[in-house]
Short mmCIF file of C-alpha atoms in Angstrom, two decimals:
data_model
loop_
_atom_site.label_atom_id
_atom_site.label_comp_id
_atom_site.label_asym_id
_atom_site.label_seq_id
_atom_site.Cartn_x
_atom_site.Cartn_y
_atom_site.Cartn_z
CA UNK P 23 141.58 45.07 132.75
CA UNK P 24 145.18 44.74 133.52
CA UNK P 25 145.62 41.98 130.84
CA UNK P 26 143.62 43.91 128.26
CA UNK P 27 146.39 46.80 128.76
CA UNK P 28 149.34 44.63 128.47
CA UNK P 29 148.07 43.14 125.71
CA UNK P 30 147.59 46.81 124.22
CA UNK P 31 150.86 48.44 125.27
CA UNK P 32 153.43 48.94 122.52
CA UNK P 33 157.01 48.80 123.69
CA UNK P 34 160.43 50.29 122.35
CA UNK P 35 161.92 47.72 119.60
CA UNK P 36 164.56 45.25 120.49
CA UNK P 37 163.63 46.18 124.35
CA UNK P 38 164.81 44.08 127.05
CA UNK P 39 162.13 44.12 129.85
CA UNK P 40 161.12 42.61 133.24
CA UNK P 41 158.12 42.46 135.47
CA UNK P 42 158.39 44.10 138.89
CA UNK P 43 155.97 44.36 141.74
CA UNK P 44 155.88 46.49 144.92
CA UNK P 45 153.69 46.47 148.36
CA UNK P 46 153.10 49.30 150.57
CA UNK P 47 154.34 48.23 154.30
CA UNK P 48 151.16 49.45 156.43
CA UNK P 49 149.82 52.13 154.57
CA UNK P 50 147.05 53.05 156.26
CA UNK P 51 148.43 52.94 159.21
CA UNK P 52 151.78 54.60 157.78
CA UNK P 53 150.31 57.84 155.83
CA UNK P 54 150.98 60.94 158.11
CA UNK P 55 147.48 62.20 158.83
CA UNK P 56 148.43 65.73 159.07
CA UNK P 57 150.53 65.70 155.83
CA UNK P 58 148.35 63.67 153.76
CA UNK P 59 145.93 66.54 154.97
CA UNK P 60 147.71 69.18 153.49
CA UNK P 61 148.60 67.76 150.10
CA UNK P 62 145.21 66.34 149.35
CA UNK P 63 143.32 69.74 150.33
CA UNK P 64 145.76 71.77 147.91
CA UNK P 65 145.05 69.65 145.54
CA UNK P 66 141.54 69.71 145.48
CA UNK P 67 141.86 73.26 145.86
CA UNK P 68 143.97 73.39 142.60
CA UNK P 69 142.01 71.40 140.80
CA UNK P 70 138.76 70.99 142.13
CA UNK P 71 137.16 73.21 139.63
CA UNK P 72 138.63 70.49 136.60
CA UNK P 73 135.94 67.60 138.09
CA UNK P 74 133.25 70.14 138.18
CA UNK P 75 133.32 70.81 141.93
CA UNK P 76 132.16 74.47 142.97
CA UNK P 77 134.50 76.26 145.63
CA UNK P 78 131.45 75.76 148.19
CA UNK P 79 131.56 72.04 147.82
CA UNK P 80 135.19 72.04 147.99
CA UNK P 81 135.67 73.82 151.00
CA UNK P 82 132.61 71.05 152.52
CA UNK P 83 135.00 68.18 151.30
CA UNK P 84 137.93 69.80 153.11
CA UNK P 85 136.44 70.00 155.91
CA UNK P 86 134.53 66.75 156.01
CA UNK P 87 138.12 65.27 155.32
CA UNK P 88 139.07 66.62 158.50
CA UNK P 89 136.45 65.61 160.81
CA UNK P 90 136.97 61.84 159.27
CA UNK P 91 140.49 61.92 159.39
CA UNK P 92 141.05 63.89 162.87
CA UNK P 93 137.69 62.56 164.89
CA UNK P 94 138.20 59.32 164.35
CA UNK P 95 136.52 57.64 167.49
CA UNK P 96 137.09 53.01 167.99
CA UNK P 97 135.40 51.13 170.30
CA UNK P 98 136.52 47.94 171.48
CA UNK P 99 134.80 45.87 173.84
CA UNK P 100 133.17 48.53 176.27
CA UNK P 101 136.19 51.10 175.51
CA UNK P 102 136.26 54.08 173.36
CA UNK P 103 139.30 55.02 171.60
CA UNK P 104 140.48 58.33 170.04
CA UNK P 105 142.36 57.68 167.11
CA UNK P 106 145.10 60.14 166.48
CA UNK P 107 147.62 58.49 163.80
CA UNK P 108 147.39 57.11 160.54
CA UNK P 109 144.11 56.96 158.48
CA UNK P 110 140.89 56.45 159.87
CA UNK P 111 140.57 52.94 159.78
CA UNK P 112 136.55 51.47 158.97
CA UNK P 113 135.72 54.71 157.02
CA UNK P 114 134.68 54.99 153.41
CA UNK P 115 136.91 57.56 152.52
CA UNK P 116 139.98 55.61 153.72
CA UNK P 117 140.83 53.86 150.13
CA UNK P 118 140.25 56.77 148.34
CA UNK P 119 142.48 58.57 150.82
CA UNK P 120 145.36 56.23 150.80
CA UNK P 121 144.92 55.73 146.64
CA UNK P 122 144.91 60.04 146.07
CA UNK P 123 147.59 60.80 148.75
CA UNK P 124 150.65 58.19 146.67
CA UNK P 125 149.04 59.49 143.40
CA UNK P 126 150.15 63.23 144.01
CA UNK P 127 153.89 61.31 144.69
CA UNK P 128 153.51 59.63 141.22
CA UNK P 129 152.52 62.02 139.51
CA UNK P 130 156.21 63.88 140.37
CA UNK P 131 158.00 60.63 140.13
CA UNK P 132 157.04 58.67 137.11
CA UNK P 133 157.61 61.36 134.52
CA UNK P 134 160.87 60.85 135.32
CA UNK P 135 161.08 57.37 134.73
CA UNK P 136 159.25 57.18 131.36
CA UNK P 137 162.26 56.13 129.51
CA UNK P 138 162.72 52.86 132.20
CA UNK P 139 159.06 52.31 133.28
CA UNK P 140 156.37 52.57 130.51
CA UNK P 141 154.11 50.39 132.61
CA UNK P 142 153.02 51.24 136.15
CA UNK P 143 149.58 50.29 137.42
CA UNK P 144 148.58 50.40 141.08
CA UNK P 145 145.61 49.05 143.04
CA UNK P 146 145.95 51.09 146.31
CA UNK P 147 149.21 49.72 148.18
CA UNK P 148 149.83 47.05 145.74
CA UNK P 149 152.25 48.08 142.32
CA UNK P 150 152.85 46.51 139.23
CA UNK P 151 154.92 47.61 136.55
CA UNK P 152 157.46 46.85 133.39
CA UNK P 153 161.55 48.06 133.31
CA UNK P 154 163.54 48.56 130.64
CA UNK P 155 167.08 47.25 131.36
CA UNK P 156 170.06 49.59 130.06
CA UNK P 157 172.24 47.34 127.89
CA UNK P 158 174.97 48.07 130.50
CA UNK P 159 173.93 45.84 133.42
CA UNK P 160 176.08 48.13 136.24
CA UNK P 161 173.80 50.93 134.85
CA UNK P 162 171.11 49.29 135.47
CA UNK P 163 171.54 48.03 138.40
CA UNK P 164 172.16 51.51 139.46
CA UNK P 165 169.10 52.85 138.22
CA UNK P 166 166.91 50.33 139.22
CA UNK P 167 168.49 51.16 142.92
CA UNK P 168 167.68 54.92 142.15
CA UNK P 169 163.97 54.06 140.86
CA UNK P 170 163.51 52.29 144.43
CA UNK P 171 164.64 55.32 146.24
CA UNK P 172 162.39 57.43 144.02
CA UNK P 173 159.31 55.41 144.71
CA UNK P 174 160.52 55.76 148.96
CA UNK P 175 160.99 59.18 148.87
CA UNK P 176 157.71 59.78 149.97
CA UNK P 177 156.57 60.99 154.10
CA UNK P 178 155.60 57.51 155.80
CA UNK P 179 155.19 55.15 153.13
CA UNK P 180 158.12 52.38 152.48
CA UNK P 181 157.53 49.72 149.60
CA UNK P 182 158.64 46.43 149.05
CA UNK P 183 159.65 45.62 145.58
CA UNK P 184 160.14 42.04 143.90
CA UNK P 185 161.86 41.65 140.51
CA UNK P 186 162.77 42.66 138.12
CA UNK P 187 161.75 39.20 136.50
CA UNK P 188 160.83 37.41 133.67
CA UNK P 189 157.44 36.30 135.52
CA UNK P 190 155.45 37.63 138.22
CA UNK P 191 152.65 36.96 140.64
CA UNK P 192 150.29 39.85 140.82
CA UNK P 193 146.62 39.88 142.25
CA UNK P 194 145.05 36.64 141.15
CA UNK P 195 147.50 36.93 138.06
CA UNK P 196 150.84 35.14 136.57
CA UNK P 197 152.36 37.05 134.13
CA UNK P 198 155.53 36.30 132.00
CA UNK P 199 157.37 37.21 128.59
CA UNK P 200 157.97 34.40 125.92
CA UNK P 201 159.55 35.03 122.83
CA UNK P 202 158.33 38.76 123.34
CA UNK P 203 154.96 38.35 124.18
CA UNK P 204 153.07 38.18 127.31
CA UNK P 205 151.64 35.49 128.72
CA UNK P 206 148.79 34.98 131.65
CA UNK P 207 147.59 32.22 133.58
CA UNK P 208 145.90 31.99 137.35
CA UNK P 209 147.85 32.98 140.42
CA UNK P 210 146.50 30.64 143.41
CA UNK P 211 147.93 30.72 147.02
CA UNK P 212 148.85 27.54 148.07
CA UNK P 213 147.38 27.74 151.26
CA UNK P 214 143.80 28.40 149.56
CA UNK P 215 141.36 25.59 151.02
CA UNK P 216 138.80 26.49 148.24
CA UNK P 217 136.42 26.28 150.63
CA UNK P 218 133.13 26.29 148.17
CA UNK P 219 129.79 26.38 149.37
CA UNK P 220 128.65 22.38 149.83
CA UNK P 221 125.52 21.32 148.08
CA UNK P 222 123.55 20.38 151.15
CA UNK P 223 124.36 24.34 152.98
CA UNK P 224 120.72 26.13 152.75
CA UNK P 225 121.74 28.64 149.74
CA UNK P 226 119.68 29.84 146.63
CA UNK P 227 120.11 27.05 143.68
CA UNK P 228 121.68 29.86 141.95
CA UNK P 229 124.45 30.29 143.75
CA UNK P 230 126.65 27.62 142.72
CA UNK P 231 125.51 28.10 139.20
CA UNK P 232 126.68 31.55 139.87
CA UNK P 233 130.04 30.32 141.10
CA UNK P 234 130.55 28.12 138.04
CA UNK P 235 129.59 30.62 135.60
CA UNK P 236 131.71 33.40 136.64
CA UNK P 237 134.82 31.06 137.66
CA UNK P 238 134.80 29.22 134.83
CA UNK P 239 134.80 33.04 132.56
CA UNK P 240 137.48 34.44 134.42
CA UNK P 241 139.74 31.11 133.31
CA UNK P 242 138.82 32.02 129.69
CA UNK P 243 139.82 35.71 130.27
CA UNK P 244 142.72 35.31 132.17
CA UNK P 245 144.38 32.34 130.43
CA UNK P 246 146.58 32.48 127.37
CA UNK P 247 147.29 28.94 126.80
CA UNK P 248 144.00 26.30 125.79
CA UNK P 249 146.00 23.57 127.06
CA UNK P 250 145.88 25.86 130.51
CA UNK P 251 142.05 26.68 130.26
CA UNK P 252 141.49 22.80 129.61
CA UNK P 253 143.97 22.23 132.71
CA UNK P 254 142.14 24.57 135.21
CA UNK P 255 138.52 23.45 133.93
CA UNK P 256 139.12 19.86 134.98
CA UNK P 257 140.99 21.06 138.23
CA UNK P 258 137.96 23.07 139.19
CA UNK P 259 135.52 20.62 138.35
CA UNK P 260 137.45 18.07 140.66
CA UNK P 261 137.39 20.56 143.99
CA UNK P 262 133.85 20.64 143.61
CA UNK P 263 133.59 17.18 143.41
CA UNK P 264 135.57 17.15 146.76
CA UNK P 265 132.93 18.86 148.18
CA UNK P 266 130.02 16.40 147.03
CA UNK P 267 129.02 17.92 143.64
CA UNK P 268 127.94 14.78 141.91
CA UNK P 269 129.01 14.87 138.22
CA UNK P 270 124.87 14.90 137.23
CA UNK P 271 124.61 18.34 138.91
CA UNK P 272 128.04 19.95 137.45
CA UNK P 273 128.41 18.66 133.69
CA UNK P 274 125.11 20.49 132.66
CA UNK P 275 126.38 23.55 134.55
CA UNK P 276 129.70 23.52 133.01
CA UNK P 277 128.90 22.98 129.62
CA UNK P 278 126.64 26.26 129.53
CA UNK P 279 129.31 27.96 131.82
CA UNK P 280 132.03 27.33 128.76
CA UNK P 281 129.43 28.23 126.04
CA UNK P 282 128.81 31.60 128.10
CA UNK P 283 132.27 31.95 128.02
CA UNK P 284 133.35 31.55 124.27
CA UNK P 285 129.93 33.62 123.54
CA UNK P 286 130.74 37.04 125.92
CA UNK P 287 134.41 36.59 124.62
CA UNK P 288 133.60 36.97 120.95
CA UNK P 289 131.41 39.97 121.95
CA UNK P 290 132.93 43.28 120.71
CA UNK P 291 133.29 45.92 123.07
CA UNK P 292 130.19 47.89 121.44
CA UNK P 293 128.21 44.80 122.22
CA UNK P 294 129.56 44.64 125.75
CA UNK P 295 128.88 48.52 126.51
CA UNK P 296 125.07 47.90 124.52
CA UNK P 297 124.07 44.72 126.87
CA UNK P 298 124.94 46.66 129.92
CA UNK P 299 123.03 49.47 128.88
CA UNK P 300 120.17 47.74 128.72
CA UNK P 301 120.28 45.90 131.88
CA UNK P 302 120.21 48.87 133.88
CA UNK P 303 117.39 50.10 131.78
CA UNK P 304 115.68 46.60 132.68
CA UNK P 305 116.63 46.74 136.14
CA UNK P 306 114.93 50.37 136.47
CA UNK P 307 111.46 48.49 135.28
CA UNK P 308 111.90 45.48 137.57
CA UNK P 309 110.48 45.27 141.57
CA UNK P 310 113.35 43.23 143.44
CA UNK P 311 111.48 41.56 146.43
CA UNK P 312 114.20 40.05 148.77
CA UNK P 313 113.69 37.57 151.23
CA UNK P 314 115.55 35.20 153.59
CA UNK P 315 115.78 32.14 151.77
CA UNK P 316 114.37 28.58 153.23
CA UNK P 317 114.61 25.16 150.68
CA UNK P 318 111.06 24.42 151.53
CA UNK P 319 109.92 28.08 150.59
CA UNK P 320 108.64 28.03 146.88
CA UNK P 321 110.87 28.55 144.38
CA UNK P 322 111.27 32.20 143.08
CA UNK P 323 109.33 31.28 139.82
CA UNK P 324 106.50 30.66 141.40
CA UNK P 325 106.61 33.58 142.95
CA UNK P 326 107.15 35.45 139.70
CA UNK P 327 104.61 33.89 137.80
CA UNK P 328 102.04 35.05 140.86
CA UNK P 329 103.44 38.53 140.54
CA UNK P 330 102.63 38.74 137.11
CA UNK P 331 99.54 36.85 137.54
CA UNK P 332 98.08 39.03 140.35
CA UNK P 333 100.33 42.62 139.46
CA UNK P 334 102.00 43.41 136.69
CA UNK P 335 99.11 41.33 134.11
CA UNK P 336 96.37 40.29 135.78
CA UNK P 337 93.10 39.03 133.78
CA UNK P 338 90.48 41.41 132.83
CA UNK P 339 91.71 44.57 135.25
CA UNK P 340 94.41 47.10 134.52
CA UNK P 341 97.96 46.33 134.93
CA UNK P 342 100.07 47.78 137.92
CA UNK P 343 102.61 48.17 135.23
CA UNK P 344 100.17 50.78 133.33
#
């Protein structure tokens, strides 16, 4: 999604730009309970009525919000504790807390900043967006410094900002500018073991077809450069040879995994939205039976074909289906 955007957004000509990121220090433990409390109630008070909320179920939400938020009770070991600071850490709403309660700051900040930031994404306490440097570089030094304040002028919340730069790490991306267009390859810690599930552990066959398939997309979606999908194809074919794959097993899987790839990428987005569609009209049809899987159990299309055999079309009797 975030490289579909980029790839969309249409900048000022003759712009000079750089890539800057920022991280929230602590924010769940950092937002102000009783604060974030008031702000996020007014606002659903405001505007409550816009996402077709009733005043009843407003009032509910305000109040569940506060029993969440102020009743927060931890145990640890054979000790209860009474949390009475920060967000209530282990419940649902807490990421939709944190992600509302710095939205109602940017939405009063980055209107301001339109004309130096026409890029800003943020998935919760992690930022990433694009600045446009003044052509006088002690200007824009000095508004970058401003921007930075802007951003920290918020109750409890401090970020961290790298950049501006010509190329940045963000999420599982690398983005950079060359000759005025972006380009995007994988971001991978260094410390990652790739620690991939080995072919003797007692997991579903279709798991590590699963793993190729979906790995093996995401370097066709994420990469800009062939020479860099080539490149990461043969490094990720060689870690799972370090954990035993033999080349027999993988080649087959990799060879569909790349034709998968070049097919869903030539897919419009019409095509995209119509295929989903009707998988969850499929899945509404279909009887999921889950069980803990054994290797010696038989394999789930035998079980299928005695489902349809015995339940959904069984010979000369009416069909459960019917």
């Amino acid at each position: 999604e975030l490289k579909r955007l980029l790839t969309k957004l249409q900048l000022p000509a003759n712009a000079v730009i750089s890539f800057f990121t920022c991280d929230a220090v602590s924010m769940y433990t950092n937002i102000p309970t009783d604060i974030a409390l008031i702000k996020i109630k007014a606002y659903l008070r405001s505007h409550g009525a816009s996402f077709g909320l009733s005043q009843q179920r407003i009032e509910a939400l305000c109040e569940a919000l506060d029993i969440v938020m102020l009743r927060n009770i931890i145990q640890f070991g054979d000790c209860y504790y009474w949390q009475i600071c920060g967000t209530a850490m282990g419940k649902c709403p807490a990421p939709p807390w944190a992600i509302i309660y710095f939205a109602l700051h940017e939405m009063e900040f980055l209107p301001r900043w339109t004309n130096r930031v026409p890029f800003w994404k943020r998935y919760i306490d992690d930022g990433i967006g694009i600045w446009i440097h003044h052509s006088n570089p002690v200007e824009d030094k000095r508004l970058w410094k401003e921007f930075k304040a802007d951003v920290n002028n918020y109750a409890g919340l401090r970020w961290d900002f790298v950049g501006p730069s010509k190329s940045i790490d963000f999420m599982d991306l690398t983005i950079s500018i060359d000759n005025g267009r972006f380009k995007f390859t994988l971001f991978e810690k260094p410390l990652n073991l790739y620690l991939y599930i080995p072919p003797n552990s007692a997991h579903p066959p279709g798991c590590i077809t699963g793993l190729i398939f979906g790995n093996v997309l995401r370097i066709y979606q994420l990469c800009s450069k062939e020479s860099d999908i080539h490149n990461r194809l043969r490094v990720f074919f060689r870690r799972l040879r370090a954990c035993n794959y033999t080349p027999e097993a993988l080649l087959p899987l990799f060879v569909k995994a790349v034709d998968n790839a070049k097919a869903y990428l030539q897919r419009s987005d019409a095509e995209h939205e119509a295929r989903k569609l009707a998988k969850e009209k499929d899945s509404k049809q279909r009887v999921f039976l889950h069980l803990p899987y054994h290797p010696y159990d038989p394999p789930s299309k035998t079980v299928q074909r005695l489902w349809r055999s015995y339940v959904t079309s069984p010979d000369y009797t009416e069909p459960l289906a019917e």
